[in-house]
Amino acid sequence: MKDLNGRLDLCSINTATLGYQLPIGQTIEAVARAGFGSIAPWRRELEGESVKIVSRRIRDAGLGVSGYCRSSYITAESTMQFSNAIEDNRRAIDEAVELGARCFVMVVGGLPKQSKDLAAARQQVHDGMAQLLEYASEQKMPLAIEPLHPMYAADRACINTLQQALDLCDALDPSQGCSVGVAVDLYHVWWDPDLEAQIKRAGRDKRLLGFHLCDWLVPTNDMLLDRGMMGDGVIDIRSIRHWTEAAGYAGSMEVEIFSRDNWWQRPVAETLAICAERLQTVC
Amino acid sequence: MKDLNGRLDLCSINTATLGYQLPIGQTIEAVARAGFGSIAPWRRELEGESVKIVSRRIRDAGLGVSGYCRSSYITAESTMQFSNAIEDNRRAIDEAVELGARCFVMVVGGLPKQSKDLAAARQQVHDGMAQLLEYASEQKMPLAIEPLHPMYAADRACINTLQQALDLCDALDPSQGCSVGVAVDLYHVWWDPDLEAQIKRAGRDKRLLGFHLCDWLVPTNDMLLDRGMMGDGVIDIRSIRHWTEAAGYAGSMEVEIFSRDNWWQRPVAETLAICAERLQTVC
């Protein structure tokens, strides 16, 4: 396993970690100044900005783009809403291309309103992904399905395990064209008894497109916005990182921490410094 | 699938649903008066009581005992703590026998303090269960492993899917002696893409010992104490009940709702009446 000590160039900051406190231009400067090699911006930060200019700023700062966050939800109440979601995601894929992102991160959506039919929602995801994959392949933008923790099955993503995400990849891309894969986020998958085997499978099939780090706090006070800094929780980060690298992952170690009451309240430079320190000492 | 209309005799109330507002004697009376066929008491309610007398009251009220809740955690920081947990669970098994419970419900514990080693915790569970199973088999008390939602992996139970629980059953009891099985609780498993297949497997192997009902609310405001009444959330209860009965489950439909801010604030009779109504109309 790579030693991250002195190798922040291998590491990335997902901008959600900084609580969107600064305009994207300043965020880019701060991430570069802290020594990181890459950044993963959110789409909401690019609203009203020229994607071309943001892309140039990122390159000028010497940063790569480990991923572009993220899809709008595919699951939908109506055909119209579904079509709009596909259309919107096509535009996001264009942006990801403009940014030179390594992948476009897909959070697929949970149950449509009024629905209790998880199987139907999952079928919608398959169908929508098939349409998007065709488009993304033409643009040569890999789609990274991010399985979300099962506690988000209803309201954020009905793809909830790495196995399920990889089964979906196989259904969409049986020839392993490297156009669709997974983003492995520790927060979502750390509990999974099948994790090691599925990471190995993902590596073998060239599906490992992203690796996101944070920690699981005990207790967790908010189901969405109380993620921990690496080292402050119970995830055996080093083992999972080892499995992932052994499976062939060579991309960035991307920090992504949603933490409304702690890290988002701190100055950006402080959070970045602590991310850097933890990546080099506990990950 | 059985029609529950007019068949509350097939249904059970897990006393946690009532927020432990009343002493166990009054709870028993209230559950019987509301027309239910069974009850599932918690160990904490029997503290300071004679288990023999409680058992007689339950029988006198015409109730069965669909399960006895629940094991103390098996996972432990030290050998001493582990031994104590085994010993304590042996006593609980004796109580379950005295109560005439259909099964003893096992919530196995999460990570021991200071540990990040899920695999080791799971091995402890295996080893502890093996010891307990020997004892429980002598007492003819079936052990029902309850896989808990992955969001409890750190602090409550490191057995988190039905597949994992059934794999553990197979490891402990390869001859399918009916002495160890699972309690399927909708709250914990509803999201699982493999649920239907694993329920079928559980039925085939005679492992279905309990079935717990509640609902998943959107939003969920507390990770432990904000479960919903059947019909108020997004779980497709009827489909999952259908799979379970088709797999051969013939035990009680047991309502178990932890709801600090809603159902636990209501009079016991009101909650019981609404449980009865929902069981007969939406389940």
XYZ file of C-alpha atoms in Angstrom:
566
model
C 0.000 0.000 0.000
C 1.267 3.451 -0.842
C 2.603 5.536 2.011
C 0.686 8.818 1.906
C 3.268 10.583 4.015
C 4.513 13.502 1.941
C 2.211 12.431 -0.890
C -0.732 14.815 -0.738
C -0.419 14.877 -4.499
C -2.208 11.501 -4.336
C -5.001 13.038 -2.275
C -8.067 15.049 -3.144
C -10.533 17.272 -1.359
C -14.190 16.892 -2.109
C -15.402 20.453 -1.638
C -18.413 19.344 0.431
C -15.852 18.839 3.200
C -15.453 22.613 3.448
C -19.161 23.335 3.825
C -19.367 25.508 0.697
C -18.189 28.480 2.725
C -16.233 30.100 -0.101
C -16.867 30.747 -3.776
C -15.379 27.996 -5.913
C -12.446 30.149 -7.033
C -11.239 30.672 -3.475
C -11.873 27.030 -2.632
C -9.640 25.967 -5.513
C -6.856 28.264 -4.299
C -7.162 26.998 -0.716
C -7.045 23.336 -1.734
C -4.006 23.917 -3.930
C -2.264 25.981 -1.262
C -2.766 23.174 1.263
C -0.812 20.898 -1.041
C -3.460 18.542 -2.366
C -3.160 17.079 -5.831
C -6.815 17.090 -6.762
C -10.232 18.502 -6.026
C -13.776 17.197 -6.480
C -16.163 20.096 -6.948
C -19.927 20.054 -6.572
C -22.277 21.136 -9.267
C -24.030 23.615 -6.978
C -20.774 25.567 -6.732
C -20.657 26.039 -10.474
C -24.105 27.572 -10.757
C -23.760 30.993 -12.335
C -20.104 30.368 -13.114
C -18.481 29.631 -16.438
C -17.466 25.989 -16.302
C -14.703 26.770 -18.747
C -13.224 29.416 -16.478
C -13.512 27.229 -13.387
C -11.841 24.423 -15.288
C -8.971 26.707 -16.253
C -8.581 27.920 -12.656
C -8.346 24.322 -11.463
C -5.669 23.508 -14.032
C -3.832 26.763 -13.364
C -3.757 25.862 -9.682
C -2.109 22.587 -10.621
C -5.008 20.455 -9.489
C -6.615 17.394 -11.034
C -10.334 16.657 -10.723
C -10.886 13.332 -8.987
C -14.618 13.411 -9.619
C -17.526 15.701 -10.350
C -20.399 15.618 -7.843
C -23.000 14.632 -8.707
C -25.941 13.358 -10.713
C -29.446 14.575 -10.067
C -31.667 11.710 -8.935
C -32.802 9.376 -11.692
C -35.797 7.895 -9.873
C -38.901 9.883 -10.688
C -42.644 10.062 -10.136
C -43.514 10.594 -13.792
C -42.152 10.023 -17.274
C -41.696 13.770 -17.606
C -39.690 14.012 -14.400
C -37.608 11.027 -15.479
C -36.838 12.600 -18.868
C -35.907 15.870 -17.220
C -33.530 14.045 -14.897
C -31.822 12.328 -17.810
C -31.532 15.619 -19.670
C -30.133 17.374 -16.635
C -27.601 14.632 -16.079
C -26.486 14.890 -19.714
C -25.674 18.547 -19.100
C -23.776 17.592 -15.959
C -21.774 15.047 -17.942
C -20.840 17.830 -20.374
C -19.627 19.861 -17.415
C -17.622 16.917 -16.096
C -15.936 16.662 -19.494
C -15.175 20.382 -19.518
C -13.663 20.064 -16.049
C -11.533 17.110 -17.059
C -13.017 15.051 -14.250
C -11.851 11.483 -13.775
C -15.474 10.407 -13.362
C -19.002 11.692 -12.935
C -20.375 10.554 -9.580
C -23.874 9.082 -9.708
C -26.171 9.209 -6.688
C -29.196 7.572 -8.196
C -32.160 8.619 -6.047
C -34.392 6.762 -3.626
C -38.091 5.951 -3.794
C -40.177 8.347 -5.857
C -42.754 10.215 -3.774
C -45.755 8.074 -2.819
C -43.985 4.918 -3.942
C -43.057 1.920 -1.826
C -41.797 -0.067 -4.783
C -38.036 -0.390 -4.393
C -37.764 -2.907 -7.214
C -39.434 -0.467 -9.604
C -37.147 2.356 -8.462
C -34.147 0.142 -9.078
C -35.448 -0.704 -12.534
C -35.778 3.036 -13.252
C -32.165 3.473 -12.222
C -31.113 0.735 -14.594
C -33.063 2.244 -17.461
C -31.875 5.784 -16.813
C -28.281 4.687 -16.399
C -28.468 2.826 -19.710
C -29.481 6.044 -21.467
C -26.831 8.092 -19.710
C -24.139 5.536 -20.282
C -24.637 5.734 -24.001
C -24.167 9.474 -23.879
C -21.284 9.404 -21.408
C -19.422 6.797 -23.451
C -19.535 9.053 -26.482
C -18.082 11.815 -24.316
C -15.572 9.386 -22.808
C -16.729 10.323 -19.305
C -16.760 7.336 -16.924
C -19.864 7.093 -14.737
C -19.144 6.174 -11.117
C -22.168 4.711 -9.336
C -21.907 5.466 -5.640
C -23.737 2.925 -3.514
C -25.158 4.820 -0.555
C -25.601 3.537 2.984
C -28.853 1.577 3.388
C -30.164 4.307 5.695
C -30.556 6.455 2.560
C -32.506 3.856 0.550
C -35.772 5.766 0.812
C -34.680 9.303 0.140
C -31.294 9.410 -1.629
C -30.210 6.235 -3.356
C -31.762 2.816 -3.792
C -28.386 1.345 -4.752
C -27.111 0.399 -1.314
C -24.278 -2.106 -1.501
C -21.163 -2.461 -3.566
C -22.384 -5.818 -4.818
C -25.622 -4.263 -6.030
C -23.748 -1.437 -7.758
C -21.402 -3.888 -9.442
C -24.285 -6.092 -10.533
C -25.770 -2.983 -12.117
C -22.453 -2.208 -13.839
C -22.399 -5.754 -15.226
C -25.946 -5.435 -16.507
C -25.180 -2.098 -18.187
C -21.735 -2.898 -19.498
C -21.172 -6.648 -19.756
C -18.058 -6.182 -21.887
C -16.352 -4.158 -19.128
C -15.768 -1.198 -21.335
C -14.493 0.859 -18.396
C -17.250 3.371 -19.016
C -19.176 2.589 -15.846
C -17.878 1.687 -12.417
C -18.204 2.577 -8.772
C -17.149 5.187 -6.268
C -16.378 3.459 -2.977
C -17.157 5.763 -0.074
C -16.081 4.402 3.311
C -19.070 5.940 5.052
C -21.518 3.961 2.971
C -19.829 0.583 2.786
C -17.621 0.092 5.846
C -20.137 -2.165 7.629
C -20.577 -4.607 4.723
C -19.477 -8.175 5.539
C -18.921 -8.718 1.822
C -16.818 -5.584 1.326
C -13.402 -7.115 0.777
C -14.704 -9.598 -1.786
C -16.646 -6.939 -3.673
C -13.683 -4.539 -3.764
C -11.611 -7.343 -5.228
C -14.316 -7.994 -7.808
C -14.515 -4.294 -8.654
C -10.788 -4.143 -9.190
C -10.695 -7.259 -11.323
C -13.435 -5.820 -13.542
C -11.788 -2.365 -13.763
C -14.688 -0.715 -12.007
C -12.881 1.213 -9.259
C -13.289 4.848 -10.262
C -13.250 6.646 -6.944
C -12.408 6.199 -3.267
C -13.886 8.553 -0.669
C -12.666 8.858 2.897
C -14.220 10.040 6.137
C -15.133 8.257 9.361
C -18.204 6.908 11.168
C -18.739 8.582 14.516
C -20.192 6.881 17.577
C -22.654 8.282 18.373
C -23.789 9.722 15.049
C -26.071 12.676 15.744
C -27.444 13.330 12.293
C -28.095 10.781 9.584
C -26.695 13.022 6.857
C -24.482 15.747 8.275
C -22.468 14.184 11.073
C -19.632 12.404 9.348
C -16.297 12.242 11.096
C -12.742 13.216 10.213
C -10.553 10.218 9.448
C -9.319 8.822 12.755
C -12.175 10.172 14.861
C -14.500 7.232 14.274
C -14.586 3.463 14.049
C -13.800 2.709 10.409
C -10.709 0.599 9.823
C -9.634 2.925 7.031
C -6.212 1.441 6.501
C -7.515 -2.083 5.878
C -10.115 -0.941 3.388
C -7.597 1.281 1.612
C -5.250 -1.692 1.472
C -7.920 -3.883 -0.166
C -8.674 -1.153 -2.652
C -5.094 -0.582 -3.710
C -4.443 -4.326 -3.819
C -7.395 -4.546 -6.206
C -5.644 -2.115 -8.510
C -7.098 1.258 -7.608
C -4.587 3.948 -8.481
C -6.769 7.047 -8.270
C -7.015 9.736 -5.631
C -7.779 9.375 -1.953
C -10.663 11.838 -1.826
C -11.805 13.265 1.490
C -15.550 13.860 1.703
C -16.961 14.908 5.076
C -20.464 16.280 5.613
C -20.278 17.800 9.073
C -22.635 20.657 9.673
C -21.905 21.219 13.356
C -18.175 20.597 13.446
C -15.961 20.793 10.359
C -18.247 23.104 8.427
C -18.004 25.607 11.266
C -14.207 25.818 11.070
C -12.062 27.995 8.828
C -11.364 26.284 5.525
C -7.591 26.396 6.041
C -7.877 24.645 9.390
C -10.056 21.837 8.028
C -7.692 21.376 5.097
C -4.677 21.211 7.388
C -6.302 18.559 9.535
C -7.373 16.553 6.488
C -3.772 16.654 5.316
C -2.429 15.556 8.668
C -4.889 12.701 9.061
C -4.374 11.423 5.533
C -0.673 11.146 6.270
C -0.988 9.603 9.716
C -4.108 7.452 10.057
C -5.157 6.500 6.515
C -51.148 -14.959 2.412
C -53.325 -15.009 5.514
C -55.916 -12.279 5.833
C -55.281 -10.634 9.186
C -58.732 -9.102 9.275
C -60.401 -10.402 12.416
C -57.288 -12.443 13.203
C -55.471 -10.498 15.884
C -54.897 -13.900 17.453
C -52.139 -14.218 14.822
C -50.608 -10.930 15.954
C -48.314 -9.974 18.785
C -47.271 -6.809 20.552
C -43.627 -6.312 21.380
C -43.875 -4.311 24.567
C -41.236 -1.809 23.428
C -44.028 -0.432 21.227
C -45.752 0.878 24.341
C -42.725 2.739 25.673
C -42.559 0.788 28.944
C -45.145 3.130 30.432
C -46.831 0.505 32.581
C -45.623 -2.285 34.825
C -45.527 -5.597 32.976
C -48.688 -6.889 34.663
C -50.782 -4.012 33.344
C -49.134 -4.257 29.945
C -50.133 -7.905 29.712
C -53.737 -7.060 30.576
C -53.846 -4.213 28.053
C -52.461 -6.359 25.221
C -54.919 -9.163 25.970
C -57.842 -6.752 26.249
C -56.986 -5.275 22.856
C -57.443 -8.725 21.357
C -53.890 -9.750 20.460
C -52.868 -13.378 20.562
C -49.333 -12.908 21.805
C -46.895 -10.610 23.512
C -43.109 -10.204 23.359
C -41.833 -8.822 26.662
C -38.479 -7.198 27.337
C -36.110 -8.382 29.960
C -35.907 -4.956 31.567
C -39.603 -5.222 32.420
C -39.010 -8.403 34.395
C -36.343 -6.941 36.642
C -37.467 -7.305 40.233
C -40.399 -9.484 39.164
C -40.862 -13.213 39.553
C -40.538 -14.647 36.049
C -42.778 -17.523 37.131
C -45.557 -15.160 38.167
C -45.240 -13.053 35.004
C -45.348 -16.230 32.971
C -48.537 -17.330 34.706
C -50.139 -13.912 34.177
C -49.383 -14.121 30.479
C -50.925 -17.571 30.225
C -53.899 -16.559 32.369
C -54.482 -13.623 30.023
C -54.650 -16.122 27.164
C -51.512 -14.825 25.472
C -48.640 -16.640 23.809
C -45.071 -15.299 23.897
C -43.827 -14.680 20.369
C -40.313 -13.917 21.563
C -38.290 -12.779 24.549
C -36.237 -9.606 24.103
C -33.331 -9.767 24.163
C -29.749 -10.933 24.573
C -27.132 -8.760 26.176
C -24.383 -7.949 23.687
C -21.893 -10.726 23.060
C -19.085 -8.575 21.686
C -16.750 -7.563 24.486
C -13.541 -5.706 25.273
C -12.110 -8.441 27.471
C -12.354 -12.164 28.121
C -13.981 -11.381 31.438
C -16.620 -9.181 29.842
C -17.224 -11.841 27.206
C -17.702 -14.564 29.824
C -20.058 -12.361 31.784
C -22.127 -11.744 28.670
C -22.403 -15.471 28.005
C -23.395 -16.124 31.588
C -25.958 -13.348 31.546
C -27.446 -14.665 28.324
C -27.709 -18.156 29.811
C -29.859 -16.699 32.575
C -31.972 -14.905 29.988
C -32.456 -18.190 28.141
C -33.710 -19.730 31.380
C -36.207 -16.882 31.647
C -37.305 -17.395 28.051
C -37.958 -21.040 28.859
C -39.939 -20.117 31.958
C -41.999 -17.683 29.878
C -42.685 -20.298 27.219
C -41.261 -17.985 24.575
C -41.210 -19.155 20.997
C -37.623 -17.882 20.703
C -34.957 -15.860 22.455
C -34.079 -12.808 20.368
C -30.363 -12.192 19.917
C -29.012 -8.676 19.296
C -25.354 -9.496 19.189
C -23.514 -6.241 19.877
C -21.397 -3.950 17.737
C -17.723 -3.082 17.949
C -16.178 -3.379 21.393
C -14.955 -0.046 22.773
C -11.708 1.135 21.160
C -11.964 -1.512 18.463
C -12.252 -0.958 14.718
C -12.041 -4.649 13.915
C -15.436 -5.716 12.609
C -14.153 -9.119 11.537
C -12.938 -9.832 15.061
C -16.259 -8.686 16.539
C -18.065 -11.006 14.166
C -15.801 -13.866 15.180
C -16.634 -13.156 18.830
C -20.302 -13.347 17.955
C -19.755 -16.707 16.296
C -17.855 -18.049 19.278
C -20.310 -16.726 21.845
C -23.302 -17.977 19.879
C -21.720 -21.424 19.680
C -21.511 -21.568 23.470
C -25.030 -20.266 23.928
C -26.463 -22.552 21.312
C -25.224 -25.590 23.171
C -26.985 -24.406 26.289
C -30.142 -23.256 24.518
C -30.459 -26.546 22.672
C -30.450 -28.432 25.951
C -33.223 -26.136 27.138
C -35.001 -26.479 23.784
C -35.091 -22.693 23.400
C -34.562 -21.574 19.789
C -32.168 -18.661 19.366
C -33.322 -16.017 16.869
C -30.482 -13.898 15.537
C -31.842 -10.490 14.590
C -29.776 -8.826 11.886
C -29.816 -5.105 12.633
C -29.778 -2.281 10.115
C -26.234 -1.424 8.978
C -26.531 1.947 10.708
C -26.199 0.039 14.007
C -23.072 -1.898 13.019
C -20.820 0.093 15.333
C -22.894 0.293 18.470
C -25.592 -2.408 18.529
C -25.073 -5.336 16.206
C -22.379 -6.318 13.735
C -24.721 -8.812 12.070
C -26.342 -6.563 9.504
C -28.000 -8.520 6.743
C -30.250 -11.532 6.574
C -27.668 -13.312 4.435
C -24.990 -12.742 7.049
C -27.279 -13.977 9.834
C -28.177 -17.097 7.837
C -24.530 -17.774 7.028
C -23.895 -17.627 10.770
C -26.780 -20.024 11.408
C -25.281 -22.424 8.870
C -21.867 -22.219 10.503
C -23.345 -22.865 13.953
C -25.885 -25.473 13.027
C -25.046 -27.141 9.707
C -27.548 -29.939 10.308
C -30.418 -27.445 10.526
C -31.496 -28.627 13.916
C -34.023 -25.812 14.193
C -32.263 -24.555 17.303
C -30.984 -21.344 15.724
C -32.633 -19.091 13.200
C -33.484 -15.472 12.525
C -35.925 -12.790 13.519
C -36.782 -10.736 10.437
C -37.530 -7.150 11.409
C -38.811 -5.005 8.556
C -37.033 -1.929 9.868
C -33.644 -3.556 9.566
C -33.974 -5.421 6.272
C -36.522 -3.663 4.064
C -33.852 -1.980 1.893
C -31.920 -5.179 1.080
C -31.875 -6.018 -2.650
C -31.337 -9.657 -1.698
C -34.221 -9.789 0.784
C -36.681 -11.957 -1.115
C -34.037 -14.577 -1.916
C -32.759 -14.686 1.648
C -36.261 -14.993 3.116
C -36.846 -17.939 0.803
C -33.565 -19.476 1.934
C -34.476 -18.925 5.588
C -37.810 -20.643 5.092
C -36.305 -23.579 3.238
C -33.811 -24.101 6.050
C -36.446 -23.733 8.810
C -34.788 -20.626 10.182
C -37.734 -18.206 10.308
C -38.396 -17.760 14.006
C -39.825 -14.262 14.192
C -41.270 -11.477 12.064
C -41.346 -7.903 13.365
C -43.382 -5.091 11.860
C -43.127 -1.324 11.888
C -42.426 1.239 9.183
C -39.575 3.449 7.934
C -40.443 7.139 8.119
C -39.225 9.783 5.674
C -37.655 11.772 7.137
C -36.356 9.734 10.065
C -35.477 12.120 12.880
C -33.662 9.775 15.218
C -31.564 6.784 14.279
C -32.987 4.637 17.063
C -36.268 6.004 18.355
C -38.198 7.249 15.344
C -39.770 4.163 13.864
C -43.145 4.491 12.217
C -46.504 2.788 12.631
C -47.281 0.367 9.814
C -48.678 2.376 6.927
C -47.039 5.665 7.886
C -43.765 4.989 6.070
C -42.327 3.587 2.881
C -41.936 -0.130 3.561
C -43.885 -2.412 1.244
C -45.035 -4.474 4.211
C -47.501 -6.619 2.342
C -44.956 -7.871 -0.190
C -42.414 -8.782 2.469
C -45.069 -10.488 4.585
C -46.116 -12.414 1.503
C -42.549 -13.623 0.878
C -42.249 -14.661 4.495
C -45.454 -16.651 4.614
C -44.731 -18.200 1.229
C -41.424 -19.344 2.705
C -43.331 -21.186 5.399
C -43.381 -18.771 8.329
C -46.414 -19.536 10.484
C -45.554 -17.547 13.612
C -46.867 -14.267 14.918
C -46.888 -10.887 13.229
C -45.136 -8.963 15.992
C -45.374 -5.170 16.119
C -42.217 -3.492 17.418
C -42.087 0.307 17.240
C -39.494 2.445 19.030
C -40.991 5.920 18.857
C -39.989 8.224 21.653
C -41.693 11.366 20.438
C -44.876 9.946 18.989
C -46.260 6.533 19.966
C -44.536 6.388 23.330
C -46.293 9.625 24.260
C -49.752 8.190 23.671
C -51.948 6.207 26.028
C -51.225 2.490 25.742
C -54.815 1.661 24.778
C -54.711 4.129 21.894
C -51.447 2.762 20.507
C -52.745 -0.790 20.785
C -55.971 0.119 18.994
C -54.070 1.706 16.132
C -51.675 -1.256 15.885
C -54.728 -3.515 15.661
C -56.351 -1.397 12.979
C -53.198 -1.116 10.866
C -52.403 -4.826 11.108
C -55.849 -5.564 9.703
C -55.824 -2.939 6.980
C -52.325 -2.251 5.661
C -50.232 -5.320 6.533
